[in-house]
Coordinates of C-alpha atoms in Angstrom, one line a residue:
I118 CA 39.4 59.3 -9.8
T119 CA 36.4 57.1 -10.9
T120 CA 35.4 53.9 -8.9
A121 CA 32.8 51.3 -9.7
D122 CA 30.9 49.1 -7.1
A123 CA 28.8 46.2 -8.0
G124 CA 26.7 46.8 -4.7
I125 CA 26.8 43.2 -3.6
N126 CA 29.7 41.1 -2.4
G127 CA 30.3 37.5 -2.9
T128 CA 27.6 35.2 -4.5
V129 CA 24.0 35.9 -5.0
S130 CA 21.3 33.2 -5.3
V131 CA 18.1 33.5 -7.3
C132 CA 15.6 31.0 -8.5
Q133 CA 15.0 30.2 -12.1
D134 CA 11.5 31.6 -12.1
A135 CA 12.4 35.0 -10.8
T136 CA 11.3 37.9 -12.8
V137 CA 13.6 40.6 -13.9
L138 CA 15.8 41.6 -10.9
N139 CA 17.5 44.7 -9.8
L140 CA 20.4 43.3 -8.0
F141 CA 23.1 45.8 -8.8
D142 CA 23.6 49.5 -8.1
A143 CA 26.8 51.0 -9.7
L144 CA 28.3 53.7 -7.6
G145 CA 30.1 56.0 -10.2
G146 CA 32.3 57.8 -7.9
T147 CA 33.4 61.4 -8.7
P148 CA 32.1 62.4 -11.0
D149 CA 29.1 60.0 -11.1
I150 CA 29.1 59.2 -14.8
G151 CA 27.4 55.8 -14.4
G152 CA 28.7 52.3 -15.3
I153 CA 28.3 49.8 -18.2
W154 CA 27.1 46.2 -17.2
S155 CA 28.1 43.0 -18.9
G156 CA 26.9 39.6 -18.2
P157 CA 24.2 37.1 -19.5
S158 CA 20.7 38.3 -20.1
V159 CA 21.3 42.0 -18.9
V160 CA 18.3 44.0 -19.8
T161 CA 19.7 47.4 -19.3
G162 CA 23.0 49.2 -18.5
G163 CA 24.1 52.3 -16.6
D164 CA 23.8 52.9 -13.0
L165 CA 21.2 50.1 -12.7
G166 CA 21.9 46.5 -13.9
E167 CA 19.1 44.2 -14.6
F168 CA 18.7 40.6 -15.7
D169 CA 16.1 38.0 -16.2
P170 CA 16.8 34.6 -14.4
S171 CA 13.7 33.0 -16.1
T172 CA 15.6 33.1 -19.5
M173 CA 18.6 31.2 -18.1
V174 CA 19.6 27.7 -17.3
S175 CA 20.8 26.9 -13.8
G176 CA 24.4 27.9 -13.0
T177 CA 26.8 30.6 -11.7
Y178 CA 27.3 33.6 -13.6
T179 CA 29.6 36.7 -13.2
Y180 CA 28.3 40.2 -13.8
T181 CA 30.7 43.0 -14.2
V182 CA 30.1 46.9 -14.2
G183 CA 32.8 49.3 -15.5
V184 CA 33.1 53.0 -15.6
T185 CA 35.1 55.3 -17.8
P186 CA 37.0 57.4 -18.7
C187 CA 39.4 56.3 -15.9
T188 CA 39.0 52.5 -16.1
A189 CA 37.4 50.9 -13.1
S190 CA 35.4 47.7 -12.5
S191 CA 33.6 45.5 -10.0
S192 CA 31.8 42.2 -10.3
V193 CA 29.3 39.9 -8.5
D194 CA 28.6 36.2 -8.9
V195 CA 25.0 35.2 -9.5
T196 CA 23.9 31.6 -8.9
V197 CA 20.7 30.8 -10.8
S198 CA 19.1 27.7 -8.9
P199 CA 16.7 25.4 -10.8
L200 CA 13.1 25.1 -9.7
P201 CA 12.0 21.8 -8.0
I202 CA 9.7 19.4 -10.0
I203 CA 6.9 19.1 -7.7
D204 CA 4.4 16.3 -8.0
A205 CA 1.2 16.2 -6.2
G206 CA 0.1 12.7 -7.5
I207 CA -2.4 11.4 -9.9
D208 CA -6.1 12.2 -9.8
E209 CA -8.2 9.8 -8.0
T210 CA -11.9 8.7 -7.5
L211 CA -12.7 7.9 -3.9
C212 CA -15.8 6.7 -2.0
E213 CA -17.6 8.7 0.5
G214 CA -16.1 8.5 3.9
E215 CA -12.8 7.0 2.6
L216 CA -9.6 8.3 4.1
F217 CA -6.7 9.5 1.7
T218 CA -3.1 10.8 2.2
L219 CA -1.7 13.6 0.0
S220 CA 2.1 13.5 -0.1
G221 CA 4.2 15.8 -2.4
T222 CA 7.4 14.7 -4.0
G223 CA 10.2 16.7 -5.6
G224 CA 11.0 19.1 -2.7
T225 CA 12.0 19.3 0.9
S226 CA 8.8 20.9 2.4
Y227 CA 5.1 21.1 1.2
I228 CA 2.2 23.4 1.9
W229 CA -1.3 22.1 0.8
N230 CA -4.6 24.1 0.6
N231 CA -7.9 23.2 2.2
G232 CA -6.2 22.4 5.4
V233 CA -4.4 19.4 4.2
I234 CA -1.2 18.5 6.0
D235 CA 1.4 16.6 3.8
G236 CA 1.6 13.0 4.8
Q237 CA -1.4 12.8 7.0
S238 CA -4.6 11.1 6.1
F239 CA -7.9 13.0 6.0
E240 CA -11.4 12.7 4.6
P241 CA -11.7 14.3 1.3
L242 CA -14.7 16.7 0.5
L243 CA -17.8 15.1 -1.3
G244 CA -17.7 16.0 -4.9
T245 CA -14.8 17.1 -7.1
T246 CA -12.1 19.1 -5.3
A247 CA -8.7 20.3 -6.6
Y248 CA -5.9 20.3 -3.9
S249 CA -2.9 22.3 -4.6
V250 CA 0.6 22.0 -3.1
V251 CA 3.6 24.5 -3.0
G252 CA 6.8 22.7 -2.8
Q253 CA 10.1 24.2 -1.8
N254 CA 13.6 22.7 -2.4
A255 CA 16.9 23.2 -0.4
N256 CA 17.7 26.4 -2.3
G257 CA 14.4 28.0 -1.4
C258 CA 13.0 27.9 -4.8
I259 CA 9.4 26.8 -5.0
A260 CA 7.0 25.3 -7.6
T261 CA 3.4 24.1 -7.5
D262 CA 1.2 21.3 -8.5
Q263 CA -2.3 20.1 -8.0
I264 CA -4.3 16.8 -7.8
T265 CA -8.1 16.3 -8.2
L266 CA -10.0 14.2 -5.9
S267 CA -13.5 13.0 -6.9
V268 CA -15.5 11.7 -4.0
V269 CA -18.7 9.8 -4.8
T270 CA -21.5 8.7 -2.6
S271 CA -21.6 5.3 -0.9
P272 CA -24.8 3.1 -0.7
E273 CA -26.8 3.0 2.5
P274 CA -28.0 -0.7 2.7
Q275 CA -31.4 -1.3 4.2
F276 CA -33.6 -4.5 4.3
T277 CA -36.8 -5.7 5.8
T278 CA -38.1 -9.2 6.9
D279 CA -41.7 -10.5 6.9
I280 CA -41.3 -12.1 10.3
T281 CA -38.5 -12.2 13.0
E282 CA -39.6 -15.2 15.1
G283 CA -41.2 -18.4 14.8
C284 CA -41.0 -22.3 15.4
L285 CA -38.9 -24.7 13.5
P286 CA -38.6 -25.0 10.6
L287 CA -38.8 -21.2 10.2
T288 CA -38.7 -19.6 6.6
V289 CA -38.1 -15.9 6.5
L290 CA -38.3 -13.4 3.5
F291 CA -35.5 -11.0 3.5
S292 CA -36.1 -8.0 1.0
N293 CA -33.3 -5.5 0.0
I294 CA -34.7 -2.0 0.0
T295 CA -31.5 0.0 -0.5
S296 CA -32.1 3.1 -2.7
G297 CA -30.1 3.8 -5.8
N298 CA -28.5 1.4 -8.3
S299 CA -26.7 -1.7 -6.9
S300 CA -24.2 -3.6 -9.1
S301 CA -23.9 -6.5 -6.6
C302 CA -25.3 -7.4 -3.1
Q303 CA -24.3 -10.1 -0.6
W304 CA -26.3 -11.6 2.2
I305 CA -24.8 -13.3 5.2
I306 CA -27.3 -15.3 7.1
N307 CA -26.5 -18.2 9.5
G308 CA -22.9 -18.1 8.3
E309 CA -23.9 -18.6 4.8
T310 CA -23.2 -16.1 1.8
I311 CA -25.9 -15.5 -0.6
N312 CA -25.5 -13.4 -3.6
A313 CA -28.7 -11.6 -4.5
C314 CA -29.8 -7.8 -4.8
D315 CA -33.7 -8.3 -4.5
F316 CA -34.9 -10.8 -1.9
V317 CA -34.0 -14.1 -0.3
N318 CA -36.2 -16.7 1.2
Y319 CA -34.2 -18.4 3.9
T320 CA -35.2 -21.5 6.0
F321 CA -33.8 -22.0 9.5
D322 CA -33.6 -25.6 10.5
Q323 CA -32.2 -25.2 13.9
A324 CA -33.4 -23.3 17.0
G325 CA -31.3 -20.2 18.0
V326 CA -30.8 -16.5 17.6
Y327 CA -29.4 -15.3 14.3
D328 CA -27.6 -12.2 13.0
V329 CA -28.1 -11.0 9.5
A330 CA -25.8 -8.7 7.3
L331 CA -26.2 -7.2 3.9
S332 CA -23.5 -5.7 1.8
V333 CA -24.2 -3.5 -1.2
T334 CA -21.9 -2.4 -3.8
N335 CA -23.2 0.5 -6.2
N336 CA -22.3 1.4 -9.6
N337 CA -19.5 3.6 -8.5
G338 CA -17.7 0.5 -7.0
C339 CA -18.5 2.0 -3.4
F340 CA -19.8 -0.4 -0.9
Q341 CA -21.3 -0.4 2.6
T342 CA -22.5 -3.1 5.0
I343 CA -25.4 -3.2 7.5
S344 CA -25.6 -5.9 10.2
V345 CA -28.3 -6.5 12.5
Q346 CA -27.5 -8.4 15.7
N347 CA -30.0 -11.0 17.1
L348 CA -32.6 -10.3 14.4
I349 CA -34.1 -13.8 13.9
T350 CA -35.2 -16.0 16.8
V351 CA -36.2 -19.7 16.1
Y352 CA -37.9 -21.8 18.7
E353 CA -38.0 -25.6 19.1
R354 CA -41.5 -27.2 18.5
P355 CA -42.8 -28.8 21.7
S356 CA -43.0 -32.5 21.8
A357 CA -46.8 -33.4 22.6
S358 CA -47.4 -36.4 24.9
F359 CA -49.8 -37.3 27.6
T360 CA -50.4 -40.0 30.2
V361 CA -53.5 -41.9 31.4
F362 CA -54.2 -43.2 34.9
P363 CA -55.7 -45.5 35.6
T364 CA -55.9 -47.5 32.4
V365 CA -58.8 -49.8 33.6
I366 CA -62.0 -48.2 34.7
S367 CA -64.6 -50.1 36.7
T368 CA -68.0 -50.4 35.8
F369 CA -68.9 -48.3 38.7

């Protein structure tokens, strides 16, 4: 009597990107004369049945092994699951110090490289870095994608003044000494906004203590602001006066 055994009962699940798989082992019985496999994409026959899921569309397929001369057969269902379409997002250019959040789509769970946690903000590395994600779907099938983040340097605003205190009216020369190329600059002095990238002559016409801020945007579109508190002190001018007594002086 000859028997046949597919070696696996029920339904077997594999992913579409699996390489050639050895899922079946035909037990030829007595005598062991081997089995003949049938089913989609079978690579070899005999005691060992192989098939290649990467050449198949998703679905459920039945594989059968039969032995002769006394007819016997056994079969197993194989479900080929599709791969997830994982999307890491589009490439971005960021400014130094800017936080960014990477979130994969198309799967149920994601693992990123470079220590990134899916859905949590982080500060990307300066320069151009590729961040890769491995995504998995509910069937356990995985796929990968990557995004490139280019982080460019931000300006470091700096300025000087010719004086920091004086009497009314007080004119102060503010000079921008920020290194690198600047596409635009904005001063905030005494609540006023002044657009200038070189220098500003500003006259204070009221006594008080004033803050000064300078915002600089470079050619990469990155900007930073420096603010100096209580930088300028303006004093009231004294009112000169005197009295005379007595106003009549005797001849003595």
